mmCIF file of C-alpha atoms in Angstrom:
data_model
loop_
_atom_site.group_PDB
_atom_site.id
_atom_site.type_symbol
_atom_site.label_atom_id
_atom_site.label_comp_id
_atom_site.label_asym_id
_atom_site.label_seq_id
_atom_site.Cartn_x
_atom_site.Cartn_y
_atom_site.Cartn_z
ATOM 1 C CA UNK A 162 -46.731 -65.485 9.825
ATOM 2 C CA UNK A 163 -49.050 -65.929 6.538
ATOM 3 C CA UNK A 164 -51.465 -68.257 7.985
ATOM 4 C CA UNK A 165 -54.284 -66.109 7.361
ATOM 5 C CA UNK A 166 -53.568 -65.305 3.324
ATOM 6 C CA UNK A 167 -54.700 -67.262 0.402
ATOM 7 C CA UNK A 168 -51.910 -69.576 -1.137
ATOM 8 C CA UNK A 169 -50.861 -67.839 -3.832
ATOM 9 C CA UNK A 170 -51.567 -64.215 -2.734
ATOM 10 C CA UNK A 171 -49.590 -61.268 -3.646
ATOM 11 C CA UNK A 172 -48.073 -59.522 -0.803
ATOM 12 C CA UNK A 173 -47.765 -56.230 -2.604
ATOM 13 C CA UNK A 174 -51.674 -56.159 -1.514
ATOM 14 C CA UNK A 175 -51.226 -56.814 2.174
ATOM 15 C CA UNK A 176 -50.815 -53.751 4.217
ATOM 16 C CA UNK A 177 -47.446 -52.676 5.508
ATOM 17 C CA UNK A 178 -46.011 -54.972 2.536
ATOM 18 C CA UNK A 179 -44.998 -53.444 -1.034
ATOM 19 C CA UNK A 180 -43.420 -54.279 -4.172
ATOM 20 C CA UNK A 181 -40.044 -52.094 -4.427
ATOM 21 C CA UNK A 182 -40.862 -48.786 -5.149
ATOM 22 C CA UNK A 183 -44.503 -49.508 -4.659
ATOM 23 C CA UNK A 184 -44.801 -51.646 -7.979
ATOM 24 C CA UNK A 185 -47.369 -54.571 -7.873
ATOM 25 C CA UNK A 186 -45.100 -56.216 -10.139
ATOM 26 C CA UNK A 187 -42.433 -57.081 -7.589
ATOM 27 C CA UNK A 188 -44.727 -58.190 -4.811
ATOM 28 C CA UNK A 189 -43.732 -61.564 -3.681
ATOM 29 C CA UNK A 190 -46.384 -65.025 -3.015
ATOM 30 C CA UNK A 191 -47.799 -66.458 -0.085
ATOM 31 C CA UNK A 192 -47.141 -70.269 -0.295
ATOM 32 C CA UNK A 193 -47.819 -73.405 1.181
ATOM 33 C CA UNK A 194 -44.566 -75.374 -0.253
ATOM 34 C CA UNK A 195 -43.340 -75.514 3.694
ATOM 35 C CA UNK A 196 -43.622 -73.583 6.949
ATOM 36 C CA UNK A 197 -41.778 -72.658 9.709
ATOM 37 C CA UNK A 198 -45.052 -72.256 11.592
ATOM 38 C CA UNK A 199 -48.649 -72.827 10.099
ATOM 39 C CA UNK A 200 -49.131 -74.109 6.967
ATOM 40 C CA UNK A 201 -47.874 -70.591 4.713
ATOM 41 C CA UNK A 202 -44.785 -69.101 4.118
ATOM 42 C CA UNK A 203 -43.548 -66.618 1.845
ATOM 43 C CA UNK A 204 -41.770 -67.678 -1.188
ATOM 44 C CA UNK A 205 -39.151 -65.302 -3.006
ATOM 45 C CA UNK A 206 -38.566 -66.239 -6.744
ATOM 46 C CA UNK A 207 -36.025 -64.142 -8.231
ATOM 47 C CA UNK A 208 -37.001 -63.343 -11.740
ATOM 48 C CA UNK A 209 -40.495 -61.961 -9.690
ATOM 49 C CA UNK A 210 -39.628 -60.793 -6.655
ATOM 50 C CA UNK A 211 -38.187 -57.096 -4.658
ATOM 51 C CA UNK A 212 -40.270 -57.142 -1.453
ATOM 52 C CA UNK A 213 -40.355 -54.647 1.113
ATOM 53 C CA UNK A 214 -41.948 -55.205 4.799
ATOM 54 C CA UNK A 215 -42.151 -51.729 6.178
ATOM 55 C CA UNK A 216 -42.867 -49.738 9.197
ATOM 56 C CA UNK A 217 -42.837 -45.732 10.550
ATOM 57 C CA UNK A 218 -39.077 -44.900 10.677
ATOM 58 C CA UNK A 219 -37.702 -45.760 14.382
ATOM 59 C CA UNK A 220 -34.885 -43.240 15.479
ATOM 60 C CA UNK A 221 -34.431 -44.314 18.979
ATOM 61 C CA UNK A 222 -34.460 -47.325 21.347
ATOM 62 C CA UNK A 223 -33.933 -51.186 21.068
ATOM 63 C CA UNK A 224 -35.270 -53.008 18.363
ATOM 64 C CA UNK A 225 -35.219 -56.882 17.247
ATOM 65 C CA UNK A 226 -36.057 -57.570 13.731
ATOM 66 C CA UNK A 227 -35.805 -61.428 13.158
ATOM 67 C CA UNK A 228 -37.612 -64.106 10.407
ATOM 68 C CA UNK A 229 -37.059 -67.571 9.852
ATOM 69 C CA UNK A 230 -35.330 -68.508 6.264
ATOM 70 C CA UNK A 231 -35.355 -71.738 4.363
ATOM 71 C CA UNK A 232 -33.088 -72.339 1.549
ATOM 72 C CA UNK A 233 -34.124 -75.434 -0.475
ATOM 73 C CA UNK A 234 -30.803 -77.460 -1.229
ATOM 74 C CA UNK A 235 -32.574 -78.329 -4.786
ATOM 75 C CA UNK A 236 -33.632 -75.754 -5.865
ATOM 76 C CA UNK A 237 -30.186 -73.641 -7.191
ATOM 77 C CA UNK A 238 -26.757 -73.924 -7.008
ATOM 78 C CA UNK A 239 -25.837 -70.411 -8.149
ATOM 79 C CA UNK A 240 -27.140 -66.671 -6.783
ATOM 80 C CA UNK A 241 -27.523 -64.786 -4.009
ATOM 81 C CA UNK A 242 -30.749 -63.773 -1.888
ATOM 82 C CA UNK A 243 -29.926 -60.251 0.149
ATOM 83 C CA UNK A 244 -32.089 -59.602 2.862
ATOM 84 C CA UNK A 245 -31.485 -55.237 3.809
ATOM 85 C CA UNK A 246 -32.453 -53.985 6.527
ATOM 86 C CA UNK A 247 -33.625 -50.142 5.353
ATOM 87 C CA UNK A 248 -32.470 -46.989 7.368
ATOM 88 C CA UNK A 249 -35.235 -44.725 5.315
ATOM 89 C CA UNK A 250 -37.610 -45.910 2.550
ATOM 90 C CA UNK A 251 -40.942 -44.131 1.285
ATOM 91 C CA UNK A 252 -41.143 -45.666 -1.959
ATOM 92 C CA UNK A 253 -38.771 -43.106 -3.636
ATOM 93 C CA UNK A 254 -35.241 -43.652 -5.483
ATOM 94 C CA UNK A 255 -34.840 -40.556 -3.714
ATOM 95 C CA UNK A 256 -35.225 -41.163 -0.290
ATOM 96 C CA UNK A 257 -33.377 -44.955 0.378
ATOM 97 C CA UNK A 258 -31.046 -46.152 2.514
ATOM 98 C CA UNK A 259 -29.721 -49.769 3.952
ATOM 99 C CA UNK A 260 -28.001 -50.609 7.007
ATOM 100 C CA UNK A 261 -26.220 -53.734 5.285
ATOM 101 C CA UNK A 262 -27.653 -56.694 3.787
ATOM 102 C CA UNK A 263 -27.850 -60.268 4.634
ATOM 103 C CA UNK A 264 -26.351 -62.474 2.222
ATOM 104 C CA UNK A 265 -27.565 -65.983 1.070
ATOM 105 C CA UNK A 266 -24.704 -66.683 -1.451
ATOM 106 C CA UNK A 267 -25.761 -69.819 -2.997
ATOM 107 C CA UNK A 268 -22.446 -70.203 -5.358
ATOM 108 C CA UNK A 269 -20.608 -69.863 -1.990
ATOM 109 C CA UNK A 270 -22.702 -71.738 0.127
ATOM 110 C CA UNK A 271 -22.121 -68.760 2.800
ATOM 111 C CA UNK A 272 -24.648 -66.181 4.299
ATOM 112 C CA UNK A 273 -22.650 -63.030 5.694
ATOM 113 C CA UNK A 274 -22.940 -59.518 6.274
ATOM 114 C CA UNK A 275 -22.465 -57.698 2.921
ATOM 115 C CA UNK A 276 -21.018 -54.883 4.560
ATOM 116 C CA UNK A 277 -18.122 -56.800 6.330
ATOM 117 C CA UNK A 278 -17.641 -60.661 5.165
ATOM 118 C CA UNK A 279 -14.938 -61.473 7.805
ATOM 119 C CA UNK A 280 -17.196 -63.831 9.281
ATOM 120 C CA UNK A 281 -18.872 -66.086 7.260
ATOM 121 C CA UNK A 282 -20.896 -69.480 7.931
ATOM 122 C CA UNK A 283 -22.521 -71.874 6.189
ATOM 123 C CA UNK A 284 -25.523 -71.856 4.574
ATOM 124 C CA UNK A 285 -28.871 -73.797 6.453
ATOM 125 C CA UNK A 286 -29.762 -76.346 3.654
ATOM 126 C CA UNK A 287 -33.435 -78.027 4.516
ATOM 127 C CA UNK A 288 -34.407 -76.187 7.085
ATOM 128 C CA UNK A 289 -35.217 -72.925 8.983
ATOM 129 C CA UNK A 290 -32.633 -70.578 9.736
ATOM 130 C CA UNK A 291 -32.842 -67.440 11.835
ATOM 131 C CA UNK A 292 -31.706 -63.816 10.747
ATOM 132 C CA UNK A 293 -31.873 -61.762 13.123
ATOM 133 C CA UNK A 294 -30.655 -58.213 13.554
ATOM 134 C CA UNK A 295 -30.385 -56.111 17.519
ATOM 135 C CA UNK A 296 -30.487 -52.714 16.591
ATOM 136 C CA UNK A 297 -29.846 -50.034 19.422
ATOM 137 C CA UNK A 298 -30.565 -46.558 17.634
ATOM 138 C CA UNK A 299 -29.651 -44.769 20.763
ATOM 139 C CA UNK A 300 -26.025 -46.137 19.860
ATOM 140 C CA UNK A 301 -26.709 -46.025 16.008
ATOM 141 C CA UNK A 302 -25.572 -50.101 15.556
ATOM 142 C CA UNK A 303 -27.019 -53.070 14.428
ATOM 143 C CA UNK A 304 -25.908 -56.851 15.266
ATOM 144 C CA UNK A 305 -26.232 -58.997 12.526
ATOM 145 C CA UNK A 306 -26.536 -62.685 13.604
ATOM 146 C CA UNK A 307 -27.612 -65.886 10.631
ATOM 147 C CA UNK A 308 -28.586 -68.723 13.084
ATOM 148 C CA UNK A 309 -27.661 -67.485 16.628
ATOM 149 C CA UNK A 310 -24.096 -66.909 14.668
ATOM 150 C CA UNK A 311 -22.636 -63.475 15.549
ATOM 151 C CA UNK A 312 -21.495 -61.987 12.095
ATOM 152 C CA UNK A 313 -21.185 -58.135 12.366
ATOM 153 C CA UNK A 314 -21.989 -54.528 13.831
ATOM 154 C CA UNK A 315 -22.849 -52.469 11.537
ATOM 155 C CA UNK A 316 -23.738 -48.048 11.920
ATOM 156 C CA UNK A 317 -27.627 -47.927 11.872
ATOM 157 C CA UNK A 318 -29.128 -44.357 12.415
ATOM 158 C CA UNK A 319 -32.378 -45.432 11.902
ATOM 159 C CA UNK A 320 -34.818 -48.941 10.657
ATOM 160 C CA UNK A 321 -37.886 -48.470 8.426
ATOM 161 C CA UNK A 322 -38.147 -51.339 6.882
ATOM 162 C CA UNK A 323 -36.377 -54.835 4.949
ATOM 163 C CA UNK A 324 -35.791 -54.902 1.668
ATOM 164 C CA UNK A 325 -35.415 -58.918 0.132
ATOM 165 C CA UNK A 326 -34.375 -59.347 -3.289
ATOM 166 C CA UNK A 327 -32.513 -61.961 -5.212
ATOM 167 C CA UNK A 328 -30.506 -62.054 -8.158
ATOM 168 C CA UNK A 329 -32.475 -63.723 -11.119
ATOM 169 C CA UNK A 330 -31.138 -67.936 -11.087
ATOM 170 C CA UNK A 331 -32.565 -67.861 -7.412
ATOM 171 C CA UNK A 332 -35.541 -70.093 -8.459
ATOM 172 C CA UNK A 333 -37.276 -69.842 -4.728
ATOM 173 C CA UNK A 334 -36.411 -69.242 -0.964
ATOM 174 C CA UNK A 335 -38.837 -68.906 1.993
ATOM 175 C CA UNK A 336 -39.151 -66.466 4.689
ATOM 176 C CA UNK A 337 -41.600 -67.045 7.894
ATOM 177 C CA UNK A 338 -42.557 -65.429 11.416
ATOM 178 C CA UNK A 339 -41.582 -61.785 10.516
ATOM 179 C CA UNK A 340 -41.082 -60.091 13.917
ATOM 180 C CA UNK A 341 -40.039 -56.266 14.276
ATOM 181 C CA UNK A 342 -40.476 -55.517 18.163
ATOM 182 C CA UNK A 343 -38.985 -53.273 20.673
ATOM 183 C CA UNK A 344 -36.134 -54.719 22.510
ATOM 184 C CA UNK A 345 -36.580 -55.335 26.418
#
């Protein structure tokens, strides 16, 4: 959670937290507009923001990633918010790669999996939302799930890392309780 960082904080200076391609400019805000838990959340604005969380490439075992999201309904109408899930990522064009990406499509009112949109559900308005993803390396897939909703497996060789960015008319969405944590 971001309890402990001063509203209005950039998380590009929090360790284990960059802007994309290590670029202070892209590092989204710690806010106190709501909260999952606490009294701070982070807020992703999308003319500012292309966060990456990120951790030592895992290659094997279980893994749960998961993070409450809150999509003001008035706040936009149109855009989309993707929330990827990295297989590599040093801070290099070079050296990138996503297992899919969570969608928030705002001019759908859907969130999906970008890599397969068979199953799509509707969009959490006003309140907190789960992503979560199960990743078993040993068996290179991820599950994909948007509020306990099952919406696909995807190949995943290995997780390093999230990358959230929305498309420019998202004016603000709110992530809180990041949790990466070997699977029991």
């Amino acid at each position: 959670d971001f309890d402990s960082l001063a509203v209005g904080s950039s998380m590009h200076d929090v360790d284990g937290w960059e802007g994309w391609f290590d670029d202070a400019q892209w590092g989204a805000q710690v806010t106190d507009a709501v909260a999952y838990s606490g009294t701070n959340s982070l807020e992703i604005v999308g003319t500012r923001d292309d966060l990456v969380p990120n951790w030592p490439q895992q290659t094997t075992g279980k893994w749960t990633l998961s993070v409450m999201q809150y999509c003001p309904s008035d706040k936009q109408t149109t855009g989309v918010v993707y929330f990827g899930p990295l297989t590599e990522y040093d801070g290099a064009a070079e050296t990138v790669g996503w297992i899919s990406e969570f969608m928030a499509n705002f001019e759908t009112g859907k969130a999906y999996c970008n890599a397969d949109d068979a199953i799509q559900v509707d969009l959490v308005y006003d309140d907190w939302a789960e992503l979560r993803l199960e990743v078993d390396l040993d068996a290179q897939e991820a599950d994909f799930y948007y509020d306990n909703v099952f919406l696909s497996t995807q190949p995943a060789p290995s997780i390093a890392g999230v990358d959230i960015w929305p498309t420019d008319d998202i004016v603000a969405i709110y992530y809180d309780d990041f949790r990466f944590e070997a699977a029991e």
